[in-house]
XYZ file of C-alpha atoms in Angstrom:
570
model
C -74.780 16.057 -55.251
C -73.470 16.943 -58.678
C -74.554 14.741 -61.553
C -71.763 12.994 -63.427
C -71.206 14.581 -66.776
C -71.306 12.172 -69.730
C -67.803 11.705 -71.168
C -67.169 13.580 -74.352
C -65.621 11.938 -77.387
C -62.358 13.707 -76.546
C -62.165 11.977 -73.150
C -62.429 8.488 -74.663
C -60.191 8.980 -77.627
C -56.460 8.791 -76.849
C -54.152 11.400 -78.281
C -51.400 10.427 -80.681
C -48.864 11.315 -77.980
C -50.552 8.990 -75.497
C -50.440 6.203 -78.063
C -46.702 6.781 -78.473
C -46.176 6.731 -74.703
C -48.265 3.582 -74.275
C -45.900 1.831 -76.667
C -42.788 2.767 -74.671
C -40.937 -0.265 -73.201
C -41.249 1.056 -69.644
C -45.009 0.474 -69.783
C -44.374 -3.255 -70.059
C -42.890 -3.159 -66.545
C -45.005 -4.040 -63.516
C -45.845 -1.413 -60.893
C -48.003 -1.900 -57.796
C -49.402 0.141 -54.952
C -47.724 -0.167 -51.575
C -49.255 -2.665 -49.138
C -47.361 -2.089 -45.879
C -49.384 -4.613 -43.877
C -47.947 -7.374 -46.064
C -44.446 -5.879 -46.365
C -44.964 -4.614 -49.905
C -43.257 -1.315 -49.159
C -39.642 -0.297 -49.754
C -38.411 1.461 -46.616
C -41.052 3.779 -45.167
C -43.516 1.735 -43.088
C -45.466 2.462 -39.921
C -45.228 -1.250 -39.171
C -41.447 -1.246 -38.710
C -40.325 -1.205 -35.064
C -38.922 1.850 -33.333
C -35.203 1.744 -32.441
C -34.373 0.641 -28.911
C -31.757 -1.311 -27.003
C -31.228 -2.259 -23.372
C -28.210 -4.014 -21.898
C -28.103 -5.875 -18.589
C -25.038 -7.678 -17.248
C -23.248 -7.419 -20.593
C -26.161 -8.901 -22.536
C -28.723 -7.277 -24.814
C -32.130 -7.875 -23.228
C -34.186 -5.561 -25.430
C -33.860 -4.997 -29.160
C -36.074 -2.681 -31.222
C -39.065 -2.907 -28.913
C -38.834 -6.619 -28.140
C -37.641 -8.061 -24.860
C -35.452 -11.156 -24.948
C -38.347 -13.476 -24.150
C -40.050 -12.137 -27.311
C -36.999 -12.539 -29.584
C -37.224 -14.705 -32.682
C -33.996 -16.459 -33.672
C -32.916 -13.540 -35.893
C -33.191 -11.152 -32.935
C -31.247 -13.582 -30.760
C -28.473 -14.079 -33.309
C -28.127 -10.352 -34.006
C -28.178 -9.416 -30.326
C -25.640 -12.072 -29.355
C -23.271 -11.935 -32.336
C -23.685 -8.785 -34.453
C -23.999 -5.821 -32.091
C -21.137 -4.480 -29.972
C -22.607 -4.673 -26.471
C -19.962 -2.343 -25.037
C -20.836 0.563 -27.358
C -24.454 -0.014 -28.292
C -26.164 2.233 -25.718
C -23.934 5.194 -26.559
C -24.237 4.571 -30.297
C -28.032 4.301 -30.099
C -28.174 7.595 -28.180
C -26.631 9.421 -31.156
C -29.285 11.258 -33.169
C -30.102 9.509 -36.454
C -29.682 12.714 -38.447
C -26.212 13.174 -36.969
C -25.219 9.646 -38.022
C -26.607 10.248 -41.518
C -24.520 13.414 -41.795
C -21.429 11.531 -40.614
C -21.950 9.008 -43.430
C -21.932 11.807 -45.985
C -19.386 14.171 -44.412
C -15.880 13.437 -45.755
C -14.400 14.883 -42.569
C -15.735 11.906 -40.632
C -13.240 9.063 -41.253
C -14.560 5.748 -42.511
C -13.167 3.978 -39.462
C -15.186 6.216 -37.136
C -18.528 5.690 -38.839
C -17.885 1.938 -39.158
C -17.118 1.723 -35.428
C -20.313 3.615 -34.618
C -22.306 1.257 -36.854
C -21.218 -1.748 -34.796
C -23.419 -0.583 -31.954
C -26.628 0.044 -33.916
C -29.751 -2.081 -34.121
C -31.609 -2.843 -37.380
C -34.342 -0.283 -36.679
C -31.784 2.424 -35.853
C -29.859 1.764 -39.058
C -33.120 2.018 -41.018
C -33.923 5.266 -39.201
C -30.584 6.670 -40.388
C -30.711 5.686 -44.057
C -34.349 6.781 -44.419
C -33.050 10.337 -43.969
C -30.752 10.074 -47.000
C -31.696 10.776 -50.599
C -30.155 8.689 -53.360
C -27.247 11.092 -53.978
C -26.388 11.048 -50.275
C -26.615 7.253 -50.299
C -24.110 7.201 -53.179
C -21.800 9.514 -51.234
C -22.007 7.096 -48.315
C -21.212 4.121 -50.551
C -18.159 5.922 -51.952
C -16.793 6.389 -48.436
C -17.750 3.091 -46.805
C -16.899 0.439 -49.397
C -14.188 -1.894 -48.147
C -11.726 -2.073 -51.026
C -10.255 1.087 -52.519
C -10.313 -0.280 -56.077
C -13.736 -1.092 -57.599
C -14.216 -4.370 -59.478
C -16.855 -6.378 -61.308
C -18.271 -9.897 -61.533
C -19.840 -11.742 -64.478
C -22.165 -14.627 -65.236
C -20.847 -17.147 -67.776
C -23.571 -19.707 -68.429
C -25.110 -21.637 -71.318
C -28.737 -22.405 -72.111
C -27.494 -25.845 -73.187
C -25.036 -26.240 -70.271
C -22.313 -26.391 -72.908
C -18.909 -26.388 -71.155
C -17.101 -25.212 -74.314
C -19.316 -22.154 -74.551
C -18.818 -21.419 -70.863
C -15.031 -21.690 -71.240
C -14.862 -19.380 -74.273
C -17.154 -16.757 -72.742
C -15.237 -16.971 -69.450
C -11.978 -16.289 -71.282
C -13.504 -13.282 -73.029
C -15.026 -12.035 -69.785
C -11.701 -12.347 -67.985
C -9.756 -10.466 -70.633
C -12.408 -7.735 -70.618
C -11.682 -7.195 -66.921
C -14.059 -9.187 -64.717
C -12.384 -10.150 -61.430
C -14.847 -12.958 -60.700
C -16.841 -15.324 -62.914
C -19.920 -17.275 -61.875
C -21.864 -20.041 -63.570
C -24.949 -22.134 -62.900
C -26.786 -24.935 -64.652
C -30.073 -25.968 -66.127
C -29.194 -29.606 -65.359
C -27.293 -29.793 -62.082
C -25.512 -33.041 -63.028
C -23.602 -31.086 -65.692
C -21.899 -29.102 -62.898
C -18.418 -30.705 -62.884
C -17.879 -30.200 -66.636
C -19.229 -26.648 -66.662
C -17.236 -25.698 -63.534
C -14.056 -27.043 -65.159
C -14.831 -25.090 -68.324
C -15.332 -21.908 -66.326
C -12.077 -22.339 -64.397
C -9.968 -23.194 -67.451
C -11.464 -20.402 -69.546
C -11.033 -17.849 -66.792
C -7.335 -18.647 -66.329
C -6.794 -18.375 -70.088
C -8.322 -14.894 -70.185
C -6.416 -13.503 -67.220
C -4.543 -15.202 -64.428
C -6.088 -14.740 -61.012
C -9.748 -14.584 -62.004
C -11.860 -16.304 -59.349
C -14.675 -18.684 -60.295
C -17.723 -20.227 -58.686
C -20.486 -22.647 -59.670
C -23.809 -21.739 -58.056
C -25.729 -24.893 -57.141
C -27.380 -26.566 -54.214
C -25.034 -26.183 -51.282
C -23.627 -29.734 -50.972
C -22.386 -29.943 -54.585
C -21.159 -26.356 -54.510
C -19.117 -27.059 -51.384
C -17.763 -30.306 -52.876
C -16.512 -28.520 -56.009
C -14.887 -25.860 -53.832
C -13.187 -28.421 -51.587
C -11.729 -30.097 -54.675
C -10.283 -26.804 -55.924
C -12.398 -26.771 -59.082
C -13.940 -23.484 -57.922
C -12.461 -20.691 -55.802
C -15.382 -18.960 -54.096
C -19.103 -19.188 -53.331
C -21.835 -16.623 -52.805
C -25.252 -18.182 -53.432
C -25.761 -19.093 -49.783
C -29.072 -17.368 -49.141
C -30.153 -15.761 -45.875
C -33.456 -14.115 -45.001
C -34.810 -11.425 -42.704
C -37.612 -13.361 -41.015
C -37.576 -16.576 -39.042
C -40.531 -17.951 -41.010
C -38.724 -17.690 -44.357
C -35.536 -19.140 -42.884
C -37.516 -22.118 -41.570
C -39.121 -22.606 -45.006
C -35.605 -23.228 -46.290
C -34.778 -25.677 -43.476
C -32.096 -23.301 -42.218
C -31.157 -21.089 -39.285
C -28.536 -18.365 -38.836
C -26.388 -20.910 -36.981
C -26.477 -23.483 -39.804
C -25.455 -20.787 -42.297
C -22.615 -19.674 -40.020
C -21.426 -23.280 -39.788
C -21.466 -23.571 -43.593
C -19.446 -20.357 -43.877
C -16.833 -21.796 -41.540
C -16.665 -24.965 -43.652
C -15.713 -22.885 -46.699
C -13.258 -20.736 -44.744
C -11.540 -23.818 -43.296
C -10.411 -24.724 -46.822
C -9.409 -21.207 -47.855
C -12.496 -20.772 -50.026
C -13.802 -17.248 -50.265
C -17.512 -17.017 -49.445
C -20.293 -14.428 -49.344
C -23.887 -14.799 -48.263
C -26.705 -13.628 -50.549
C -29.738 -11.586 -49.514
C -31.795 -8.716 -50.867
C -34.807 -6.469 -50.458
C -38.044 -8.147 -51.450
C -37.159 -11.776 -50.817
C -39.372 -12.149 -47.747
C -42.448 -10.509 -49.270
C -41.921 -12.536 -52.436
C -41.991 -15.686 -50.290
C -45.112 -14.503 -48.466
C -43.567 -14.095 -44.999
C -42.513 -10.477 -44.569
C -44.277 -10.370 -41.187
C -45.537 -6.864 -41.943
C -42.072 -5.261 -42.085
C -40.610 -3.103 -44.847
C -38.239 -4.663 -47.344
C -35.246 -2.610 -46.239
C -35.781 -3.292 -42.521
C -35.712 -7.037 -43.190
C -32.657 -6.705 -45.420
C -30.823 -4.812 -42.661
C -31.515 -7.790 -40.385
C -29.896 -10.010 -43.027
C -26.854 -7.745 -43.204
C -26.366 -7.836 -39.435
C -26.882 -11.602 -39.412
C -24.113 -11.923 -42.040
C -21.843 -9.733 -39.941
C -22.567 -11.782 -36.843
C -21.789 -15.010 -38.689
C -18.298 -13.735 -39.472
C -18.692 -14.192 -43.224
C -16.505 -11.851 -45.264
C -19.190 -10.357 -47.420
C -22.627 -10.229 -48.914
C -24.167 -10.284 -52.350
C -27.067 -7.883 -51.981
C -28.968 -5.362 -54.048
C -32.248 -7.311 -54.233
C -30.616 -9.818 -56.655
C -33.264 -12.220 -58.013
C -36.070 -10.344 -56.227
C -35.410 -6.985 -57.934
C -38.824 -6.988 -59.596
C -40.425 -6.601 -56.150
C -38.723 -3.390 -54.925
C -38.652 -2.256 -58.549
C -42.447 -2.265 -58.580
C -43.030 -0.041 -55.533
C -42.286 3.668 -54.957
C -38.712 4.348 -53.835
C -37.715 0.741 -54.386
C -34.499 1.381 -56.304
C -33.472 3.931 -53.660
C -33.958 1.176 -51.063
C -31.756 -1.164 -53.109
C -28.955 1.423 -53.103
C -29.495 1.885 -49.365
C -29.006 -1.832 -48.682
C -25.678 -1.677 -50.541
C -24.702 1.268 -48.348
C -25.596 -0.600 -45.163
C -23.587 -3.677 -46.209
C -20.514 -1.512 -46.851
C -21.084 0.490 -43.669
C -21.134 -2.735 -41.664
C -17.634 -3.377 -43.081
C -18.683 -6.257 -45.326
C -17.533 -6.949 -48.862
C -20.443 -5.919 -51.086
C -21.305 -7.459 -54.459
C -23.999 -4.932 -55.216
C -26.465 -6.628 -57.564
C -27.224 -5.231 -61.014
C -27.566 -8.834 -62.075
C -31.214 -9.860 -62.442
C -33.106 -8.296 -65.352
C -36.041 -6.236 -64.095
C -37.084 -3.682 -66.711
C -37.863 -3.448 -70.419
C -36.642 0.161 -70.390
C -33.005 0.858 -71.313
C -33.199 4.174 -69.471
C -34.561 2.522 -66.336
C -31.948 -0.247 -66.444
C -29.240 2.418 -66.552
C -30.787 4.397 -63.703
C -30.784 1.219 -61.595
C -27.054 0.783 -62.341
C -25.723 4.273 -61.646
C -26.054 4.341 -57.810
C -23.458 1.540 -57.705
C -21.351 2.323 -60.773
C -20.733 6.013 -60.045
C -19.539 5.754 -56.418
C -18.011 2.327 -57.047
C -18.567 -0.829 -54.997
C -16.441 -3.896 -54.322
C -18.270 -5.567 -57.229
C -20.459 -3.140 -59.178
C -22.358 -6.098 -60.612
C -22.722 -9.413 -58.895
C -23.566 -10.859 -62.259
C -23.097 -8.834 -65.445
C -24.114 -11.326 -68.113
C -20.982 -12.201 -70.093
C -23.291 -14.134 -72.414
C -26.394 -12.995 -74.300
C -29.318 -12.928 -71.884
C -30.997 -15.787 -73.726
C -28.112 -17.950 -72.439
C -28.153 -16.557 -68.905
C -29.260 -19.358 -66.595
C -29.677 -16.899 -63.718
C -32.856 -15.706 -65.503
C -31.166 -12.854 -67.340
C -29.143 -9.878 -66.161
C -29.635 -6.124 -66.072
C -26.747 -5.993 -68.569
C -25.371 -8.474 -71.092
C -22.839 -8.772 -73.898
C -24.790 -6.323 -76.070
C -24.051 -3.639 -73.463
C -20.244 -3.948 -73.390
C -19.658 -0.933 -75.610
C -22.253 1.175 -73.766
C -20.654 0.267 -70.414
C -17.198 1.215 -71.657
C -18.562 4.489 -73.016
C -20.191 5.377 -69.679
C -16.849 4.718 -67.947
C -15.166 7.069 -70.418
C -17.935 9.709 -70.264
C -18.008 9.869 -66.477
C -14.353 8.989 -65.827
C -15.392 6.210 -63.466
C -13.999 2.698 -63.181
C -16.606 -0.024 -63.579
C -13.979 -2.739 -63.806
C -14.122 -3.382 -67.569
C -12.232 -2.220 -70.657
C -12.433 -2.303 -74.440
C -10.476 -5.200 -75.972
C -9.439 -5.545 -79.612
C -11.196 -8.212 -81.673
C -8.003 -10.130 -82.430
C -7.267 -10.497 -78.701
C -10.805 -11.731 -78.013
C -10.638 -14.307 -80.797
C -7.257 -15.491 -79.551
C -8.363 -16.096 -75.950
C -11.647 -17.718 -76.974
C -9.823 -20.113 -79.276
C -7.178 -20.904 -76.674
C -9.790 -21.560 -73.981
C -11.634 -23.997 -76.250
C -8.378 -25.780 -77.179
C -7.272 -25.995 -73.544
C -10.599 -27.509 -72.533
C -10.409 -29.874 -75.514
C -7.044 -31.103 -74.227
C -8.342 -31.486 -70.650
C -11.323 -33.534 -71.801
C -9.081 -35.763 -73.937
C -6.610 -36.383 -71.092
C -9.390 -37.178 -68.623
C -11.185 -39.452 -71.099
C -14.278 -37.235 -71.095
C -16.580 -36.889 -74.150
C -14.464 -35.431 -76.949
C -14.528 -31.782 -77.951
C -14.259 -31.641 -81.726
C -12.291 -29.176 -83.828
C -15.651 -28.006 -85.176
C -16.670 -27.049 -81.625
C -13.375 -25.219 -81.082
C -13.950 -23.243 -84.283
C -17.522 -22.446 -83.231
C -16.364 -21.274 -79.793
C -13.850 -18.896 -81.353
C -16.477 -16.923 -83.259
C -19.779 -17.695 -81.467
C -22.193 -15.260 -79.888
C -24.704 -17.611 -78.270
C -25.421 -21.298 -77.707
C -27.240 -21.319 -81.051
C -23.835 -21.067 -82.746
C -22.473 -24.362 -81.357
C -22.959 -27.945 -82.546
C -25.155 -29.933 -80.177
C -23.344 -32.261 -77.806
C -24.312 -35.743 -76.672
C -25.987 -34.833 -73.381
C -26.128 -38.367 -72.002
C -22.423 -38.894 -72.703
C -21.610 -35.555 -71.050
C -23.642 -36.426 -67.955
C -21.827 -39.745 -67.691
C -18.527 -37.892 -68.008
C -19.573 -35.430 -65.300
C -20.463 -38.331 -62.997
C -17.048 -39.869 -63.587
C -15.291 -36.637 -62.608
C -16.928 -36.807 -59.192
C -16.508 -40.557 -58.760
C -12.813 -40.470 -59.686
C -12.190 -37.689 -57.171
C -10.668 -35.335 -59.757
C -9.324 -32.157 -58.144
C -8.001 -28.792 -59.223
C -4.443 -30.088 -58.897
C -5.263 -32.897 -61.340
C -6.467 -30.274 -63.814
C -3.243 -28.284 -63.346
C -1.194 -31.388 -64.187
C -3.304 -32.135 -67.262
C -2.950 -28.562 -68.548
C 0.823 -28.701 -68.063
C 1.151 -32.041 -69.876
C -1.058 -30.789 -72.713
C 1.125 -27.808 -73.554
C -0.858 -25.129 -71.712
C 1.793 -24.428 -69.103
C 0.859 -20.773 -68.658
C -2.767 -21.681 -67.934
C -1.594 -24.408 -65.547
C 0.608 -21.905 -63.711
C -2.277 -19.435 -63.389
C -4.528 -22.148 -61.982
C -1.837 -23.372 -59.596
C -1.349 -19.848 -58.281
C -5.069 -19.635 -57.442
C -4.780 -22.905 -55.499
C -1.658 -21.687 -53.700
C -3.441 -18.528 -52.617
C -6.096 -20.645 -50.960
C -3.399 -22.128 -48.754
C -2.105 -18.671 -47.851
C -5.581 -17.544 -46.811
C -5.383 -14.283 -48.740
C -8.769 -14.933 -50.332
C -10.406 -14.862 -46.911
C -9.696 -11.144 -46.478
C -12.672 -8.836 -46.983
C -13.242 -7.943 -50.662
C -10.276 -10.036 -51.848
C -9.487 -10.209 -55.560
C -6.264 -10.763 -57.517
C -4.554 -8.565 -60.046
C -3.238 -10.174 -63.231
C 0.090 -10.561 -61.410
C -1.611 -12.408 -58.523
C -1.202 -9.529 -56.123
C -4.094 -9.741 -53.646
C -6.200 -6.604 -53.347
C -8.432 -6.555 -50.282
C -9.622 -4.273 -47.521
C -6.503 -5.113 -45.516
C -3.939 -3.907 -48.075
C -6.057 -1.797 -50.461
C -8.203 -0.064 -47.872
C -10.656 2.556 -49.055
C -9.148 5.893 -48.020
C -11.779 8.232 -49.432
C -11.911 11.440 -47.391
C -13.417 13.922 -49.839
C -12.249 15.591 -53.075
C -8.736 14.654 -54.142
C -8.659 11.469 -52.043
C -9.574 7.814 -52.467
C -9.590 5.880 -55.711
C -9.212 8.170 -58.714
C -9.316 6.999 -62.310
C -5.995 8.286 -63.612
C -2.698 7.296 -65.178
C -2.367 4.048 -67.117
C -5.834 2.799 -66.162
C -7.485 6.015 -67.368
C -5.576 5.829 -70.654
C -6.855 2.261 -71.055
C -10.464 3.320 -70.493
C -10.245 6.134 -73.032
C -10.158 3.478 -75.760
C -13.435 2.452 -77.384
C -14.403 0.506 -80.472
C -14.526 3.695 -82.572
C -12.427 6.748 -81.616
C -11.361 9.193 -84.309
C -7.700 10.140 -84.476
C -6.937 13.771 -83.546
C -4.132 13.864 -86.118
C -6.039 12.295 -88.990
C -9.860 12.431 -88.919
C -9.952 9.766 -91.644
C -8.488 7.207 -89.232
C -9.558 5.599 -85.988
C -7.291 5.057 -83.005
C -6.567 1.364 -82.447
C-alpha cells in the first residue's frame, strides 16, 4: 500500500485563474449527483419500465410491464383515453431508432409521425427520445409544433399587486409582440382588480392579446366565466398517483375542469414539467422525463388543447442534474409530437449565469414553439410574482438582437420609446376611467404619470391596500363581467379599447380559441393548428422569417445608417 504523500504548498494554494473561475456567476448555481432510486435523474434510469403493450378484446391489458390489475390511476387513464388501441401494437413494434429518425427526417410528414405517436406508451416514447441529441430534439420540435407561426407569452405582475402597474406593463408587453399575458398575485383577494388591469392594458397595447390570472382554480374559473380573463393554464398535473393524491386531484377531476372551461369558450392548457414529482418527494423511483411523458399523455387523454411544460417552476431540479436541460427540450418535443399546443417554459429563473440562461432558451427559440416562453417577465424580476423568470425587461434588447442575428422569430420586436410611452399612458388612463365608473378606489393623475415612465413597483405611489381589497370584493359581489367593462370603456371615451375587448369576448362565442395553439393577430384573425398548420418539410418549407416581418425584426435600438454613419436608423 502506497503511503499518502503530504500535500505541497502548491496543492493547497489556489491559482489566480481558479480564483477568477470561482467568482463566476455559474458557480452560484446548484448541481447535484444523480440519485436514480429517488427519481433524481433526468432521462436515463435503470428504474424506468421497459416498453410493452398488450391488447385483448379492444382493451389495453398490459402497459409498460404492468398488467391491468397492477395499474395505478395514471396507467388506467392513459390506457383507456390516451393511446389508440387500434394502432398501438403495430406502433410499438416499430424500432425506437426508426421512430427517432422519422422525427428528424423531413421526408416523413408531420401527420405520419403524429399518427404513429398515438399508439405509443410512455416507456416507448422515452425509449425514442433518449436516442436523440439536443440538435435532433430541436429538429423534431421544428417539425412537430402545432402552429406554423411561433409566438410568445409574458408575465405582467407587481410585487405590490398594483393594478395600474400591471395595466401599463401589459400594454407595453402587448405592443412589443406578446400574444398572451399572464398575471398572479401576492394577495389573492386583489385578483379582480389586477385581472381587470391586465385585460384593459393588453387591449390598449394590441387588440386580440389574450390574458389570464393564475390563482387557485375556483377563483380563476370564476374570472374566466365572467369574461374578465380569456384563458387559463396553471392547472397542474403530475406523473405519479401519489403526487396527484397529495393535491386532492385525479386525472378525471382535471379533465372535468378542462371541460368546464371549454364549455364557456375559454382556452385552457394544463401545466406539468420534469422534476415536479421528485421535488414533491414522490417520484416512485422513475426518471423525470418518464414521469413527464405520463403527464403529456394524460393531458392528451383529457382532451385539453395544450400543455405548459418545460419544467416550469421546477427547473432548478433538472437544471441541477446531468443532461437535465436536454430532458426539458425533450419534454417540449413530446408535447408537440402528441399534437398538443406547447407553451415551452423559459419562465422560471434557474441560473445566475447569463450564458447558461441563454443556452436553456435556445432549444425552444431556434426551432420555434407555439409559445417560446410561457412567461417571459414583462416586468423587472423583482416584481415577478411567479418567482422570477429566465428573462425579464432588461433582456428585451438582447432578445431582439438574437432574433436579428439568427433570423429567427421569437415573437417580439423593437418598439420606439414614444410608442411605448403612449400605450403605457393610455392604459393607465383607461384603467383610471374604469375605476371611476365602477366606483372603485380612485387612480390619481400622479399614478398615471408614474405608470407612463416607471420601470418597477418602486416607481409608483403606494395605494390604500385595504380600500383596494374592499373594491376587489365589490367587483365579485356585484357580478361585474367583461361586458360591463366593455360598456364602461365605451362610455369613458376609450371606444377602440372597448371594441378590442368586445372582439375577444365574441371570439369566445365562436369557439375559435378552443382550437389547438389558438392566438389572434392584431386584426383578430385566429391563428391555430387548424388554419395555420405547421407545414415544415425540410429546407425551404415551413415558417420562414421573411418579408415585412423580417424587415420589422431588423430594427434595434441602435442601428447605424448605411448612407450616413453619423446617424442611426429610426
